C-alpha positions as a Python dict, from the first residue, in 0.01 Angstrom:
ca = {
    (1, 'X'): (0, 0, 0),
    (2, 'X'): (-127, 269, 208),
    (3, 'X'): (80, 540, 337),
    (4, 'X'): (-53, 673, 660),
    (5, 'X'): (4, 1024, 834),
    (6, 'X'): (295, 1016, 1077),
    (7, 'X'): (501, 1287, 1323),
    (8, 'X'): (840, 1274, 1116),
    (9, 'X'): (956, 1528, 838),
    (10, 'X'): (857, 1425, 455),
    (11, 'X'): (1150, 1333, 289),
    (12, 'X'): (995, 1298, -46),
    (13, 'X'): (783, 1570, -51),
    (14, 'X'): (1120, 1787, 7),
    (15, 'X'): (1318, 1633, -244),
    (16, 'X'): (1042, 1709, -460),
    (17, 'X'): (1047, 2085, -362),
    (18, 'X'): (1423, 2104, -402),
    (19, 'X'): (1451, 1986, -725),
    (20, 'X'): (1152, 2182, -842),
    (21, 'X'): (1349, 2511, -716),
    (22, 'X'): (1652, 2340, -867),
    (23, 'X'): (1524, 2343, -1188),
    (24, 'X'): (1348, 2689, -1175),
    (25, 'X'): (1699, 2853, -1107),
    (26, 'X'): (1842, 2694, -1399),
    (27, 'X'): (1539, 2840, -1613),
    (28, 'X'): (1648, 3153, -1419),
    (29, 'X'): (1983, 3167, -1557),
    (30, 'X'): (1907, 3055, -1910),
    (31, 'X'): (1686, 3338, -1933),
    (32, 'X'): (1945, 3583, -1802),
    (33, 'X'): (2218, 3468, -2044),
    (34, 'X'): (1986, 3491, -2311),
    (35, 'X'): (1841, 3842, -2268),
    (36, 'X'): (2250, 3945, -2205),
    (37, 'X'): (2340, 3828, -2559),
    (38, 'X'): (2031, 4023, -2688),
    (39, 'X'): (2080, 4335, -2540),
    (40, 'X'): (2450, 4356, -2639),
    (41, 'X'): (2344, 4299, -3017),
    (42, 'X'): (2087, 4610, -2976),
    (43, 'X'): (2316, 4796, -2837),
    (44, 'X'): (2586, 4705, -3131),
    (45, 'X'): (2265, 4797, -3359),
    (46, 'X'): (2401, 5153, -3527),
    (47, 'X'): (2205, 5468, -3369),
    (48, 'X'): (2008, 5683, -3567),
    (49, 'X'): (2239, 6050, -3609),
    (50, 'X'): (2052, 6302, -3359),
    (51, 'X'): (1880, 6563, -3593),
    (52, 'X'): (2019, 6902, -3497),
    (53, 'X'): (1845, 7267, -3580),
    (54, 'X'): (1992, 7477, -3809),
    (55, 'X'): (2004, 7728, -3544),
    (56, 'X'): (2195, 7515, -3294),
    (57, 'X'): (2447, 7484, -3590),
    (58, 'X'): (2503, 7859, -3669),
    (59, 'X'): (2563, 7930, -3272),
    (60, 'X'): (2809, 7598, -3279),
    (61, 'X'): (2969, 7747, -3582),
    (62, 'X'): (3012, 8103, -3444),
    (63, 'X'): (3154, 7978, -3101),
    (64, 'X'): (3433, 7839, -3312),
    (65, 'X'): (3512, 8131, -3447),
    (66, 'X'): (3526, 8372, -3146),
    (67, 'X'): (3899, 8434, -3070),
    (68, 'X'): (3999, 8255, -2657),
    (69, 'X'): (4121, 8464, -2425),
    (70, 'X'): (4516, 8424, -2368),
    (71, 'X'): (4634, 8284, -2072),
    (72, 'X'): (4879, 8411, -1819),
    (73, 'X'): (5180, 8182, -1714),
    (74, 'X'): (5310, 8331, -1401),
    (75, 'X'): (5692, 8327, -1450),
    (76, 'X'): (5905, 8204, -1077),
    (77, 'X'): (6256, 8383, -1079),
    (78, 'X'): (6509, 8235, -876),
    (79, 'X'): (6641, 8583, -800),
    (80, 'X'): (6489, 8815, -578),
    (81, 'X'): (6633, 9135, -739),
    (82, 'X'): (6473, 9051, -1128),
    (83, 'X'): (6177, 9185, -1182),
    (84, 'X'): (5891, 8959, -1372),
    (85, 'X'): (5821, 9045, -1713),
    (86, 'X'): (5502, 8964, -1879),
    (87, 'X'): (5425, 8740, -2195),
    (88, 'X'): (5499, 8923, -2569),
    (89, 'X'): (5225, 9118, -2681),
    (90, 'X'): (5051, 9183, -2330),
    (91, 'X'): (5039, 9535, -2149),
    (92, 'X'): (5047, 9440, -1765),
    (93, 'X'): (5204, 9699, -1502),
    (94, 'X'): (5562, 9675, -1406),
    (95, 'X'): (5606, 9513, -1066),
    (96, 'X'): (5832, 9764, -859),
    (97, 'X'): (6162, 9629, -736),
    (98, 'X'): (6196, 9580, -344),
    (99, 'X'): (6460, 9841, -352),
    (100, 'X'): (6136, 10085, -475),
    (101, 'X'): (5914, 9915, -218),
    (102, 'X'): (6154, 9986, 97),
    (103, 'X'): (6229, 10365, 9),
    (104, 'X'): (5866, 10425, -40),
    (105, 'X'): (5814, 10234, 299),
    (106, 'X'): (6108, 10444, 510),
    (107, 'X'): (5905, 10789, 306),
    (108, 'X'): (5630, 10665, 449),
    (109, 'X'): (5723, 10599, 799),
    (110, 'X'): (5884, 10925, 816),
    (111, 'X'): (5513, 11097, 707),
    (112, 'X'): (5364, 10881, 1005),
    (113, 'X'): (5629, 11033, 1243),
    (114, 'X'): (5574, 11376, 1151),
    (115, 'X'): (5215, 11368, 1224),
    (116, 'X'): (5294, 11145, 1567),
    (117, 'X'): (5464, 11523, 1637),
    (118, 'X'): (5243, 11693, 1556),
    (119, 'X'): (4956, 11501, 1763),
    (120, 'X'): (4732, 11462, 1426),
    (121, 'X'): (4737, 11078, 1515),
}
């Protein structure tokens, strides 16, 4: 029983080399399951608590006890004639009524006139 050399493809030969990858994929796998279930039980594993300086503690400590600044909460008035008032216990300038704005405006207009007549401009 002597096999000689022919033309045609090897069946054997790649049936062997199938299964062999066959089998190394399956390895493959098993491998990757099991390093998966060991590196989910170290990271379950309880860390050790990060050592902080004493100095890093004083400055957290501090920072807690600094007052925040207050924030603003812009009021929207659905009337155009009420002036905005700020929060309690803030100092912020009154905002002048457009009745205020437009007199000052026709004052100024006037002012611009004059000096149109007098060729300043």
């Amino acid at each position: 029983n002597m096999k000689l050399g022919g033309l045609g493809p090897d069946y054997e030969a790649i049936k062997e080399k199938k299964q062999k990858l066959k089998l190394q994929k399956e390895y493959s796998r098993q491998i990757k399951e099991y390093n998966m279930k060991n590196i989910t039980v170290l990271q379950r594993l309880p860390t050790k608590p990060q050592v902080t300086s004493v100095s890093r503690q004083k400055a957290l400590e501090y920072a807690k006890k600094i007052p925040r600044p207050k924030t603003f909460i812009a009021r929207q008035s659905d009337h155009e004639g009420k002036e905005e008032r700020a929060p309690s216990g803030t100092s912020l300038p009154q905002i002048p009524s457009l009745e205020a704005l437009w007199n000052r405006h026709e004052k100024e207009k006037e002012v611009v006139a004059a000096f149109k007549a007098l060729h300043i401009l």
